[in-house]
Coordinates of C-alpha atoms in Angstrom, one line a residue:
Chain U
M212 CA -97.9 -120.7 -26.9
N213 CA -101.5 -121.4 -25.8
H214 CA -102.7 -124.3 -28.5
W215 CA -106.6 -123.8 -28.5
I216 CA -106.4 -120.6 -29.3
I217 CA -106.5 -122.4 -33.0
L218 CA -109.3 -124.9 -31.9
P219 CA -111.8 -123.0 -33.0
L220 CA -109.4 -123.4 -37.0
L221 CA -108.8 -126.7 -36.7
L222 CA -112.5 -128.2 -35.2
P223 CA -114.8 -126.7 -38.3
L224 CA -112.2 -127.4 -40.8
A225 CA -111.3 -131.3 -40.4
A226 CA -114.9 -131.7 -40.1
G227 CA -115.1 -129.7 -43.3
I228 CA -112.1 -132.5 -44.7
L229 CA -113.2 -134.9 -43.2
N230 CA -117.2 -135.1 -44.1
L231 CA -115.9 -134.4 -47.4
L232 CA -115.0 -137.7 -47.6
L233 CA -118.1 -139.3 -45.8
V234 CA -120.1 -137.5 -49.3
K235 CA -120.6 -141.6 -50.3
S236 CA -122.1 -142.4 -46.8
G237 CA -125.0 -141.1 -46.2
P238 CA -126.1 -138.3 -44.5
G239 CA -126.0 -140.0 -40.5
P240 CA -122.1 -140.4 -40.2
Q241 CA -121.7 -136.2 -42.3
R242 CA -124.6 -135.3 -39.4
L243 CA -123.0 -136.6 -36.1
V244 CA -119.4 -135.4 -38.0
S245 CA -120.7 -131.7 -38.0
L246 CA -122.6 -131.7 -34.6
V247 CA -119.5 -132.6 -33.0
A248 CA -117.0 -130.5 -34.3
V249 CA -120.3 -127.4 -34.2
A250 CA -120.4 -129.3 -30.1
G251 CA -116.7 -129.2 -29.4
L252 CA -116.5 -125.4 -30.4
L253 CA -118.7 -124.3 -28.1
P254 CA -116.5 -125.4 -24.6
V255 CA -113.0 -124.2 -26.4
A256 CA -114.6 -120.5 -26.7
M257 CA -116.2 -120.1 -22.9
L258 CA -112.4 -121.8 -21.8
L259 CA -110.8 -119.0 -24.6
L260 CA -113.8 -115.6 -23.6
H261 CA -112.4 -117.7 -19.7
L262 CA -108.8 -116.5 -20.6
A263 CA -109.6 -113.4 -22.5
D264 CA -111.6 -111.6 -20.1
S265 CA -108.9 -111.7 -17.1
G266 CA -107.6 -109.4 -19.9
T267 CA -104.4 -110.5 -21.5
T268 CA -104.7 -110.9 -25.4
S269 CA -103.5 -114.0 -26.3
V270 CA -101.5 -114.6 -29.2
Y271 CA -100.8 -117.5 -31.2
Q272 CA -98.0 -117.0 -33.6
L273 CA -98.6 -120.0 -36.7
G274 CA -95.2 -121.5 -37.2
N275 CA -93.5 -119.6 -34.2
W276 CA -92.8 -116.6 -36.9
P277 CA -92.3 -113.4 -34.6
S278 CA -94.3 -110.6 -35.1
P279 CA -95.6 -108.8 -37.6
F280 CA -94.2 -111.2 -40.5
G281 CA -95.6 -114.6 -38.6
I282 CA -99.5 -115.1 -39.0
A283 CA -100.6 -114.4 -36.0
L284 CA -104.3 -115.2 -34.4
V285 CA -105.4 -113.4 -31.4
V286 CA -107.8 -112.9 -28.8
D287 CA -108.8 -110.7 -26.8
R288 CA -112.3 -109.6 -25.1
L289 CA -114.3 -109.0 -28.6
S290 CA -113.0 -111.6 -30.9
A291 CA -113.1 -114.3 -28.1
L292 CA -116.5 -112.6 -27.2
L293 CA -117.9 -113.3 -31.2
L294 CA -116.3 -117.1 -31.4
L295 CA -118.9 -117.5 -27.7
L296 CA -121.6 -116.0 -30.3
T297 CA -120.4 -118.4 -33.8
A298 CA -120.9 -121.2 -31.0
V299 CA -123.6 -121.0 -29.9
M300 CA -126.1 -120.3 -33.0
S301 CA -123.9 -121.7 -35.7
W302 CA -125.3 -125.2 -33.3
P303 CA -129.1 -125.2 -32.8
V304 CA -129.1 -124.4 -35.9
L305 CA -127.1 -127.2 -37.8
L306 CA -129.3 -129.0 -36.4
Y307 CA -132.4 -127.5 -37.1
A308 CA -130.5 -128.3 -41.1
T309 CA -130.5 -131.9 -39.6
G310 CA -134.3 -132.4 -39.9
G311 CA -134.0 -133.1 -43.5
D312 CA -133.6 -129.4 -45.3
D313 CA -129.5 -130.1 -45.0
R314 CA -130.3 -133.5 -47.8
R315 CA -132.4 -129.9 -50.4
G316 CA -128.8 -129.9 -51.7
H317 CA -124.8 -131.3 -52.3
N318 CA -122.5 -131.4 -49.2
F319 CA -124.3 -129.1 -46.7
H320 CA -122.4 -131.0 -44.8
V321 CA -118.7 -129.6 -46.1
L322 CA -119.9 -126.2 -46.3
F323 CA -121.6 -125.4 -43.3
P324 CA -118.2 -125.5 -41.1
L325 CA -116.3 -123.8 -44.2
Q326 CA -118.5 -121.5 -43.1
V327 CA -118.1 -121.3 -39.5
F328 CA -114.4 -121.6 -39.6
G329 CA -114.4 -118.6 -42.0
I330 CA -116.1 -116.6 -40.0
N331 CA -113.7 -117.9 -36.4
G332 CA -110.8 -116.7 -39.0
A333 CA -112.2 -113.9 -39.8
F334 CA -112.6 -112.9 -35.7
L335 CA -108.9 -114.2 -35.1
A336 CA -106.9 -113.1 -38.0
G337 CA -104.2 -110.4 -37.0
D338 CA -103.5 -109.3 -39.6
L339 CA -105.7 -108.0 -42.9
F340 CA -104.2 -110.1 -44.7
N341 CA -105.1 -113.6 -43.7
L342 CA -109.2 -111.5 -42.8
F343 CA -109.3 -111.0 -46.1
V344 CA -108.7 -114.5 -46.9
F345 CA -110.9 -115.6 -44.3
F346 CA -113.4 -114.2 -45.5
E347 CA -113.6 -115.7 -49.1
I348 CA -113.2 -119.2 -47.3
L349 CA -116.4 -118.2 -45.4
L350 CA -118.1 -116.3 -49.1
I351 CA -117.0 -119.0 -50.6
A352 CA -119.2 -121.3 -49.3
S353 CA -121.8 -119.0 -48.8
Y354 CA -121.9 -118.5 -51.9
S355 CA -122.2 -122.5 -52.5
L356 CA -125.2 -122.3 -48.9
A357 CA -127.0 -119.3 -50.4
V358 CA -127.3 -121.8 -53.6
H359 CA -128.5 -124.9 -51.6
G360 CA -131.6 -125.6 -53.0
G361 CA -132.0 -124.3 -56.2
G362 CA -134.8 -122.8 -57.0
P363 CA -134.7 -119.6 -59.5
E364 CA -135.5 -116.9 -56.7
R365 CA -132.1 -118.3 -54.6
I366 CA -129.9 -118.3 -58.0
R367 CA -131.4 -114.8 -58.9
A368 CA -130.2 -113.2 -55.4
G369 CA -127.3 -115.7 -56.0
L370 CA -126.5 -114.8 -58.5
H371 CA -126.3 -110.5 -57.0
Y372 CA -124.8 -111.2 -53.9
V373 CA -122.1 -113.0 -55.4
V374 CA -121.4 -110.2 -58.3
L375 CA -121.5 -107.2 -55.5
N376 CA -119.0 -109.6 -52.9
L377 CA -117.0 -109.9 -55.6
L378 CA -116.2 -106.6 -56.3
G379 CA -115.9 -105.7 -52.2
S380 CA -112.7 -108.0 -52.3
S381 CA -111.7 -106.1 -55.5
L382 CA -112.0 -102.9 -53.1
F383 CA -110.1 -104.5 -49.9
L384 CA -107.3 -105.6 -52.5
V385 CA -106.9 -102.4 -53.5
A386 CA -106.7 -100.9 -50.0
I387 CA -105.0 -103.8 -49.0
G388 CA -102.1 -102.5 -51.3
T389 CA -102.4 -99.1 -50.5
L390 CA -101.9 -99.5 -46.9
Y391 CA -98.7 -102.3 -47.8
A392 CA -97.5 -100.4 -50.2
V393 CA -97.5 -96.0 -47.5
T394 CA -96.3 -98.8 -44.1
G395 CA -95.2 -102.2 -45.6
T396 CA -96.4 -103.8 -42.7
L397 CA -100.3 -105.6 -43.0
S398 CA -100.1 -106.5 -39.0
M399 CA -103.2 -104.2 -37.3
A400 CA -101.4 -104.1 -34.2
D401 CA -97.7 -103.1 -36.8
L402 CA -100.2 -100.8 -38.4
A403 CA -101.2 -99.3 -35.8
V404 CA -98.2 -98.0 -34.6
K405 CA -96.6 -96.9 -37.9
I406 CA -99.8 -95.1 -38.9
A407 CA -99.6 -93.3 -36.1
T408 CA -96.0 -92.0 -36.3
A409 CA -97.2 -91.8 -40.2
A410 CA -95.4 -89.1 -42.3
P411 CA -98.3 -86.1 -42.7
E412 CA -97.7 -86.5 -46.9
Q413 CA -99.0 -90.2 -46.7
A414 CA -102.3 -88.7 -44.5
T415 CA -104.1 -88.7 -48.0
L416 CA -103.4 -92.0 -49.4
L417 CA -104.4 -93.6 -45.8
R418 CA -107.6 -91.8 -45.2
I419 CA -107.8 -93.6 -49.0
S420 CA -107.4 -97.2 -47.5
A421 CA -110.0 -95.9 -44.2
L422 CA -112.1 -95.1 -46.2
L423 CA -111.9 -98.1 -49.2
L424 CA -111.8 -100.7 -45.9
L425 CA -115.0 -99.4 -44.6
V426 CA -116.9 -99.2 -47.9
V427 CA -115.9 -102.9 -47.8
F428 CA -117.0 -103.7 -44.2
A429 CA -120.4 -101.2 -44.9
L430 CA -121.2 -104.1 -48.0
K431 CA -120.3 -106.5 -45.9
A432 CA -122.5 -105.3 -42.6
A433 CA -125.9 -104.1 -45.7
I434 CA -125.2 -100.3 -43.9
L435 CA -127.4 -97.8 -46.2
P436 CA -126.5 -97.0 -49.2
L437 CA -125.0 -101.1 -49.8
H438 CA -127.7 -104.1 -48.0
L439 CA -129.9 -103.3 -51.8
W440 CA -128.9 -107.1 -51.4
L441 CA -129.6 -108.8 -48.7
P442 CA -133.6 -108.8 -48.4
A443 CA -133.6 -110.3 -51.5
L444 CA -131.3 -113.1 -50.7
Y445 CA -132.2 -113.1 -46.8
S446 CA -135.8 -114.2 -48.3
S447 CA -135.0 -116.7 -50.9
I448 CA -132.2 -119.3 -49.1
T449 CA -133.4 -121.9 -46.8
A450 CA -134.0 -121.4 -43.7
P451 CA -130.7 -122.4 -42.3
V452 CA -129.0 -120.6 -44.1
A453 CA -130.3 -117.8 -43.6
A454 CA -129.9 -118.3 -39.9
L455 CA -126.7 -118.7 -40.1
F456 CA -126.0 -115.9 -42.2
A457 CA -127.4 -114.2 -39.1
I458 CA -123.9 -113.5 -38.4
M459 CA -121.5 -112.6 -41.8
T460 CA -123.1 -109.4 -40.8
K461 CA -121.3 -108.9 -37.9
V462 CA -118.2 -110.6 -39.6
G463 CA -118.8 -106.7 -40.9
V464 CA -119.6 -105.0 -37.7
Y465 CA -116.8 -106.7 -36.2
A466 CA -114.3 -105.2 -39.2
I467 CA -116.1 -101.6 -38.8
L468 CA -115.2 -101.9 -34.9
R469 CA -112.1 -103.8 -34.6
T470 CA -109.9 -101.3 -37.8
F471 CA -111.8 -98.1 -36.7
T472 CA -110.2 -98.4 -32.4
L473 CA -107.2 -99.7 -34.0
I474 CA -105.8 -99.5 -36.8
F475 CA -107.2 -96.6 -37.4
P476 CA -108.4 -94.9 -34.2
L477 CA -110.5 -93.0 -35.1
N478 CA -111.5 -91.4 -30.9
V479 CA -107.6 -89.6 -31.4
D480 CA -107.1 -87.0 -34.0
A481 CA -106.2 -89.0 -36.7
V482 CA -105.8 -89.2 -40.3
A483 CA -109.0 -90.8 -40.6
S484 CA -110.9 -89.1 -38.2
D485 CA -113.4 -87.8 -40.6
V486 CA -114.8 -91.8 -40.5
A487 CA -115.9 -90.9 -37.6
G488 CA -118.4 -88.0 -38.8
W489 CA -119.5 -90.4 -41.6
L490 CA -121.0 -93.3 -39.2
P491 CA -123.2 -91.7 -36.8
P492 CA -125.8 -90.7 -40.3
L493 CA -125.0 -93.9 -42.1
A494 CA -126.6 -95.6 -38.9
L495 CA -129.5 -93.9 -38.8
L496 CA -130.0 -93.2 -42.5
T497 CA -128.7 -97.4 -42.4
L498 CA -131.6 -97.4 -39.7
V499 CA -134.6 -95.5 -41.5
A500 CA -134.3 -97.9 -43.7
G501 CA -134.5 -101.6 -42.4
T502 CA -137.5 -99.7 -40.8
L503 CA -139.1 -98.9 -44.3
G504 CA -138.4 -102.0 -45.7
V505 CA -139.7 -103.7 -42.2
L506 CA -142.9 -101.7 -42.4
G507 CA -143.4 -102.8 -46.1
S508 CA -142.5 -106.6 -46.0
R509 CA -145.5 -109.2 -46.9
R510 CA -143.5 -112.2 -45.9
L511 CA -142.3 -112.7 -42.7
T512 CA -138.4 -113.5 -44.2
S513 CA -138.8 -110.8 -45.5
L514 CA -139.7 -108.7 -43.1
V515 CA -137.0 -110.7 -40.4
A516 CA -133.9 -109.1 -43.8
Y517 CA -135.1 -106.4 -43.0
L518 CA -134.8 -106.8 -39.2
V519 CA -131.0 -107.7 -40.0
V520 CA -131.1 -104.4 -41.1
V521 CA -132.2 -102.3 -38.6
S522 CA -130.3 -104.5 -35.9
V523 CA -127.2 -103.5 -38.5
G524 CA -128.2 -99.4 -37.8
T525 CA -128.8 -100.0 -33.8
L526 CA -125.2 -101.7 -34.4
L527 CA -123.0 -99.1 -35.9
A528 CA -125.6 -96.2 -34.5
G529 CA -123.7 -97.6 -30.8
I530 CA -120.3 -98.1 -32.3
G531 CA -120.6 -94.5 -33.7
L532 CA -120.5 -92.4 -30.6
F533 CA -117.0 -94.1 -30.6
T534 CA -118.4 -93.9 -26.2
V535 CA -117.0 -97.3 -23.7
A536 CA -121.1 -96.5 -23.8
G537 CA -121.8 -96.2 -27.4
I538 CA -119.4 -99.8 -27.7
T539 CA -120.8 -101.7 -24.6
A540 CA -124.6 -100.9 -26.5
T541 CA -123.0 -102.0 -29.4
L542 CA -121.0 -105.4 -27.7
Y543 CA -125.0 -106.1 -25.3
Y544 CA -127.1 -105.9 -29.1
L545 CA -124.5 -107.8 -30.6
P546 CA -125.4 -111.2 -29.7
H547 CA -128.7 -110.3 -28.6
T548 CA -129.6 -109.8 -32.6
T549 CA -128.1 -112.2 -34.1
L550 CA -129.7 -115.6 -31.9
I551 CA -133.1 -113.8 -32.6
T552 CA -132.2 -112.8 -35.5
A553 CA -131.5 -116.5 -35.8
G554 CA -134.1 -118.5 -34.6
M555 CA -136.8 -116.2 -35.1
F556 CA -135.5 -117.1 -39.8
L557 CA -136.4 -121.2 -38.7
L558 CA -139.1 -120.0 -37.1
A559 CA -141.0 -119.0 -40.3
D560 CA -140.1 -121.2 -42.1
L561 CA -141.2 -123.9 -39.6
I562 CA -144.8 -121.6 -39.6
A563 CA -144.2 -122.0 -43.6
R564 CA -144.5 -125.4 -43.5
Q565 CA -148.3 -125.3 -41.9
R566 CA -149.2 -123.3 -44.2
G567 CA -148.9 -124.8 -47.3
A568 CA -149.3 -122.7 -50.6
V569 CA -148.7 -119.5 -49.3
A570 CA -145.9 -120.6 -46.7
D571 CA -144.8 -116.5 -45.1
W572 CA -146.4 -114.5 -47.3
F573 CA -149.3 -112.1 -45.4
S574 CA -152.6 -113.7 -46.6
P575 CA -154.9 -115.7 -45.5
G576 CA -153.8 -119.2 -45.6
P577 CA -154.9 -123.1 -44.5
P578 CA -155.1 -123.3 -40.8
M579 CA -152.1 -124.6 -38.9
A580 CA -152.7 -128.1 -36.8
P581 CA -153.7 -127.7 -33.2
R582 CA -151.3 -129.1 -31.8
V583 CA -148.2 -126.5 -33.0
L584 CA -150.8 -124.2 -33.3
P585 CA -150.1 -122.4 -29.9
L586 CA -146.5 -123.7 -29.3
L587 CA -145.8 -121.3 -32.4
G588 CA -147.8 -119.2 -31.5
V589 CA -146.4 -118.6 -27.8
L590 CA -142.6 -119.0 -29.6
F591 CA -143.7 -116.1 -32.2
F592 CA -144.8 -113.4 -29.3
V593 CA -141.4 -114.1 -27.5
G594 CA -139.2 -113.2 -30.8
A595 CA -141.1 -110.0 -31.7
V596 CA -140.9 -109.0 -28.2
A597 CA -137.3 -110.1 -28.5
S598 CA -137.0 -107.8 -31.3
A599 CA -139.5 -105.0 -31.5
G600 CA -137.5 -104.4 -28.9
M601 CA -140.1 -104.1 -26.2
P602 CA -139.5 -105.0 -22.4
P603 CA -138.5 -108.1 -20.2
L604 CA -136.4 -109.4 -22.7
S605 CA -132.7 -108.2 -24.0
G606 CA -134.2 -106.1 -27.7
F607 CA -135.0 -103.8 -25.2
I608 CA -132.2 -103.6 -22.8
G609 CA -129.6 -103.2 -25.3
K610 CA -131.3 -100.6 -26.6
L611 CA -132.0 -98.8 -23.8
L612 CA -128.0 -98.5 -23.0
L613 CA -128.2 -97.3 -26.7
L614 CA -130.5 -94.5 -25.9
Q615 CA -127.6 -94.1 -22.1
A616 CA -124.9 -93.4 -24.4
V617 CA -125.2 -90.4 -26.3
P618 CA -122.8 -88.1 -25.1
P619 CA -125.2 -84.5 -23.5
E620 CA -122.1 -82.9 -24.5
E621 CA -122.3 -84.0 -27.8
G622 CA -125.2 -81.7 -29.1
I623 CA -128.4 -81.8 -28.5
W624 CA -129.5 -82.7 -32.2
L625 CA -127.4 -85.8 -32.0
L626 CA -129.5 -86.7 -29.4
I627 CA -132.9 -85.7 -30.8
W628 CA -132.2 -87.7 -33.7
L629 CA -130.9 -91.1 -32.0
W630 CA -134.1 -91.0 -30.2
T631 CA -136.5 -90.7 -32.7
I632 CA -134.9 -92.0 -34.7
V633 CA -134.5 -96.3 -32.5
L634 CA -137.7 -95.4 -30.8
L635 CA -139.8 -94.7 -33.4
G636 CA -138.1 -98.2 -34.9
G637 CA -138.7 -100.5 -31.7
L638 CA -142.7 -98.9 -32.6
A639 CA -142.2 -99.3 -36.4
A640 CA -141.0 -102.9 -35.8
L641 CA -144.6 -103.4 -33.1
I642 CA -146.8 -102.5 -35.9
A643 CA -145.4 -104.7 -38.2
L644 CA -144.4 -107.7 -36.0
S645 CA -148.0 -107.3 -35.0
R646 CA -150.0 -107.2 -38.0
A647 CA -147.8 -110.7 -39.1
G648 CA -148.0 -112.7 -36.2
S649 CA -152.0 -111.8 -36.7
L650 CA -152.0 -112.0 -40.4
L651 CA -150.2 -115.9 -40.2
F652 CA -151.9 -116.8 -37.2
W653 CA -155.7 -115.7 -37.2
T654 CA -156.8 -114.8 -41.2
T655 CA -157.5 -118.1 -42.5
E656 CA -159.0 -120.2 -45.3
G657 CA -159.9 -122.9 -46.4
D658 CA -159.4 -126.6 -44.2
M659 CA -156.2 -127.8 -42.6
I660 CA -153.7 -129.9 -44.9
A661 CA -150.8 -133.0 -44.3
T662 CA -151.3 -134.9 -41.7
E663 CA -147.8 -135.6 -40.9
R664 CA -147.6 -131.6 -40.5
Q665 CA -149.3 -132.0 -37.3
R666 CA -147.0 -132.6 -34.5
L667 CA -143.6 -131.2 -35.2
H668 CA -139.9 -132.8 -34.8
P669 CA -138.1 -132.0 -32.7
R670 CA -135.1 -131.0 -34.4
L671 CA -137.5 -129.1 -35.8
I672 CA -138.5 -126.9 -32.4
A673 CA -136.3 -127.2 -30.4
P674 CA -133.5 -124.9 -32.1
V675 CA -136.1 -122.1 -32.5
I676 CA -136.6 -122.4 -28.7
L677 CA -133.0 -122.5 -28.0
L678 CA -131.9 -119.5 -30.0
L679 CA -135.3 -117.5 -28.3
A680 CA -134.4 -118.9 -25.1
M681 CA -131.2 -116.8 -25.6
S682 CA -132.9 -113.7 -24.8
V683 CA -134.8 -114.8 -22.1
V684 CA -130.8 -116.4 -21.0
M685 CA -129.5 -112.6 -21.9
T686 CA -131.6 -110.8 -19.8
I687 CA -131.5 -113.2 -16.5
L688 CA -127.3 -112.2 -17.1
A689 CA -128.1 -108.5 -18.3
A690 CA -124.9 -107.9 -14.9
P691 CA -122.2 -109.9 -16.3
I692 CA -123.1 -109.8 -19.4
C693 CA -122.3 -105.8 -19.6
R694 CA -119.7 -105.4 -17.4
Y695 CA -117.8 -108.4 -19.8
A696 CA -119.3 -105.9 -22.4
E697 CA -118.3 -102.4 -21.2
A698 CA -115.1 -104.4 -20.0
T699 CA -114.8 -105.4 -23.7
A700 CA -115.3 -101.5 -25.1
G701 CA -112.4 -100.5 -22.6
Q702 CA -110.0 -102.8 -24.3
L703 CA -110.7 -101.5 -27.9
L704 CA -110.8 -97.9 -26.9
T705 CA -107.0 -98.6 -25.4
P706 CA -105.4 -100.3 -28.3
G707 CA -102.1 -100.0 -26.7
N708 CA -102.9 -103.4 -25.1
Y709 CA -103.5 -104.8 -28.4
I710 CA -100.6 -103.5 -29.6
D711 CA -98.5 -104.7 -26.8
A712 CA -100.0 -108.8 -26.1
V713 CA -98.2 -108.5 -30.5
L714 CA -95.3 -106.5 -30.7
P715 CA -92.3 -108.6 -29.7
K716 CA -90.8 -105.3 -27.0
E717 CA -87.9 -103.9 -29.2
K718 CA -90.4 -103.3 -32.4
K719 CA -92.3 -100.6 -29.9
P720 CA -91.9 -97.0 -30.7
Chain J
M132 CA -92.0 -96.6 -66.5
E133 CA -95.0 -95.6 -63.4
I134 CA -96.9 -93.5 -65.4
L135 CA -96.6 -97.3 -68.2
A136 CA -98.0 -98.9 -65.0
S137 CA -100.4 -97.0 -63.1
L138 CA -101.7 -96.7 -67.2
V139 CA -102.9 -100.3 -67.0
I140 CA -104.8 -100.2 -64.1
A141 CA -107.1 -97.7 -64.8
V142 CA -107.8 -98.7 -68.4
L143 CA -108.1 -102.2 -66.5
F144 CA -110.0 -101.1 -64.0
S145 CA -112.5 -98.8 -66.1
C146 CA -113.1 -101.0 -68.8
G147 CA -113.5 -103.9 -65.9
I148 CA -116.3 -100.8 -64.0
Y149 CA -117.6 -100.5 -68.2
L150 CA -117.5 -104.7 -68.0
V151 CA -119.8 -104.7 -64.1
L152 CA -122.5 -102.0 -65.3
R153 CA -123.7 -104.3 -68.2
A154 CA -126.9 -105.9 -68.1
R155 CA -125.8 -109.9 -68.5
T156 CA -123.7 -112.7 -67.0
F157 CA -121.3 -113.0 -69.7
Q158 CA -119.9 -109.6 -69.7
V159 CA -120.3 -109.4 -66.0
A160 CA -118.4 -112.5 -65.1
L161 CA -115.7 -111.5 -68.1
G162 CA -115.8 -107.6 -65.9
L163 CA -114.3 -109.1 -62.4
S164 CA -111.8 -110.9 -64.1
L165 CA -110.1 -107.9 -65.5
L166 CA -111.5 -106.1 -62.2
S167 CA -109.4 -109.4 -60.8
Y168 CA -106.3 -108.2 -63.1
G169 CA -106.8 -104.8 -62.3
V170 CA -106.7 -105.7 -58.0
N171 CA -103.5 -108.4 -58.4
L172 CA -101.1 -105.9 -61.0
F173 CA -102.1 -103.5 -58.5
L174 CA -100.7 -105.4 -55.4
F175 CA -98.0 -106.8 -57.2
F176 CA -96.5 -103.2 -57.4
T177 CA -97.2 -102.1 -54.7
G178 CA -93.3 -103.2 -53.2
R179 CA -92.2 -100.4 -55.6
L180 CA -91.2 -101.1 -59.0
I181 CA -88.4 -102.8 -59.0
T182 CA -85.8 -104.0 -61.9
G183 CA -82.9 -107.1 -61.7
A184 CA -82.9 -107.7 -57.5
P185 CA -82.2 -110.0 -55.6
P186 CA -85.6 -110.3 -52.5
L187 CA -82.9 -110.6 -49.8
A188 CA -79.6 -108.6 -49.6
P189 CA -77.3 -107.5 -46.9
G190 CA -76.9 -104.2 -46.2
T191 CA -78.6 -101.3 -47.5
A192 CA -78.7 -102.9 -51.3
A193 CA -82.3 -102.5 -52.9
T194 CA -84.6 -105.2 -53.0
A195 CA -87.2 -106.1 -54.0
D196 CA -89.9 -107.2 -52.0
P197 CA -91.6 -110.6 -51.7
L198 CA -93.7 -110.5 -49.3
P199 CA -96.4 -108.3 -52.6
Q200 CA -95.2 -111.9 -55.3
A201 CA -96.9 -113.6 -51.9
L202 CA -99.8 -111.8 -51.6
V203 CA -100.9 -111.5 -55.3
L204 CA -100.2 -115.5 -55.4
T205 CA -102.8 -115.7 -53.0
A206 CA -104.8 -113.1 -54.5
I207 CA -105.0 -115.1 -58.1
V208 CA -106.2 -117.6 -56.7
I209 CA -108.6 -116.5 -54.9
G210 CA -109.6 -114.7 -57.8
F211 CA -108.7 -118.1 -60.7
G212 CA -111.8 -119.5 -57.4
M213 CA -114.2 -117.0 -57.3
T214 CA -113.7 -116.3 -61.3
A215 CA -114.8 -120.0 -61.9
F216 CA -117.3 -120.3 -59.4
V217 CA -119.6 -116.6 -61.0
V218 CA -118.8 -118.5 -64.4
A219 CA -120.9 -121.4 -63.2
L220 CA -123.4 -119.6 -61.1
A221 CA -124.0 -117.7 -63.8
L222 CA -124.6 -121.3 -66.3
R223 CA -127.0 -122.5 -63.4
A224 CA -129.0 -119.1 -64.0
R225 CA -129.0 -119.2 -67.8
G226 CA -131.0 -122.8 -66.7
E227 CA -133.1 -122.3 -64.4
L228 CA -134.0 -118.8 -64.9
G229 CA -134.0 -119.5 -68.9
N230 CA -131.3 -116.2 -70.3
D231 CA -128.7 -114.3 -69.1
H232 CA -130.1 -111.4 -67.7
V233 CA -128.7 -110.7 -64.4
D234 CA -131.7 -109.7 -63.4
G235 CA -133.3 -112.5 -65.2
Q236 CA -135.8 -110.9 -66.7
G237 CA -134.7 -110.5 -70.4
A238 CA -134.7 -107.4 -72.5
R239 CA -138.2 -105.1 -72.3
R240 CA -139.9 -104.0 -75.5

């Protein structure tokens, strides 16, 4: 058994607990503990990625109980990729938070590692009930982080977010209960085996639970019509928290991808194959709703929040095709959009700090300090090019992969709709971002404010540069990343390997 | 017995949904706890309604499935924590927004 697999859980959990003990010691030691722990995730995630890249699915049986009775953590290519993404994204975000945002409320350095713990756990969980438990861990940390800093706007958006997610959790439990009542197991691999051989009279109940799971994960991923909580929440919360939340919708996307390739494989004729009909229209409608939001935004954070909705639509469109090419596009686009969105949230905060009371609203404000203006301008340009999906950065490659992935035999209408909506969405994002850039940087009014804002602290600017530079890195490394994404998609669409790895040999049918 | 059990869950769920759709945070919090009671009962009953059977028995004797009880215990603990959080947040919202309306806007006249 490979003990590295549990380290992405133990590191952040230990850091969170240690920081709870260090509450009295001031911010210094707490910052150090979280920064070291989250940085430690990076080599572990790289090691696991290297391990998974050989094509083996590694299983960690907690307490050494045999599957499907014990709790299993499973690392395949998809989990390893998302663990690496979490590690790469959360460290710069944490560094940004140590620039002062972590002291705007209590216990930031307890909650941040615990949220990372929940996210990593959700990517590793090998059974549905533990997926639920890790969802709850990341949610309860996110509830407290969402209201970090306080203020009426945050409390109101936070309250809506909490109530919606509690409803989602209830539905998740109903789905889990139904699945357990029908199949008598919750291990994903065992469920896949049992559902493939289920009796026809159980099909209705299985279909109900598949659709319930889709609703629950769609709420997490913010898919139309369950996306309305996202822009309000993301535009009102503290910048580093919003940046960390950029990966929260991807947990929902991951859960959809895992559930509907492993438990209810949609590419084969099965009980839940009608879900396959739902995904492409939902994805396209989410894209349209997000694009309209991007065009209608009146402040930068809300524009970036709608870009998250657009990205979820794009990701889901790739999944909805259920081909190796479609999922490859999704898996290339997913890290790109998470990193860029996180960077853009942080950048929006830096821009808002320069503009005093006007903050990031699209109205004339005081000019930015001449020493920081060029750097912020260049970063905004890079971020805008990447998020609108213009060449030469990674957003363009991701969208290109998606557009090429539509199989011509699937019918001309899907092709027309997808191409039109994705391309018009890109154009709309470009228009909205150019307008935002010119309003924020060029339309000024009044005098420059406070002198201490004339310099940017390296702890604030370095994370933004790091996150946005990842787009350039992903462009240069496009070939190896695509190769990995393609191998991942192939692995997902042949769930036999996963099932064989998790279940002991004699359990197989 | 099955009819009674499903009716109880149905009543809990409908009351919960009604209350969650109300406009004030206290009612929403109550609705969420009713929903979680309904869910917990549902989870508990997924092990089938069996009375007087041991959890483990040799051979093919009737057993009461112990797993839903473990699941429901976890769900109860999580649900309790979440409800406590929602109540605390609702109180904070009452303080910050000046009223207990879920949108923080109070009654419109």
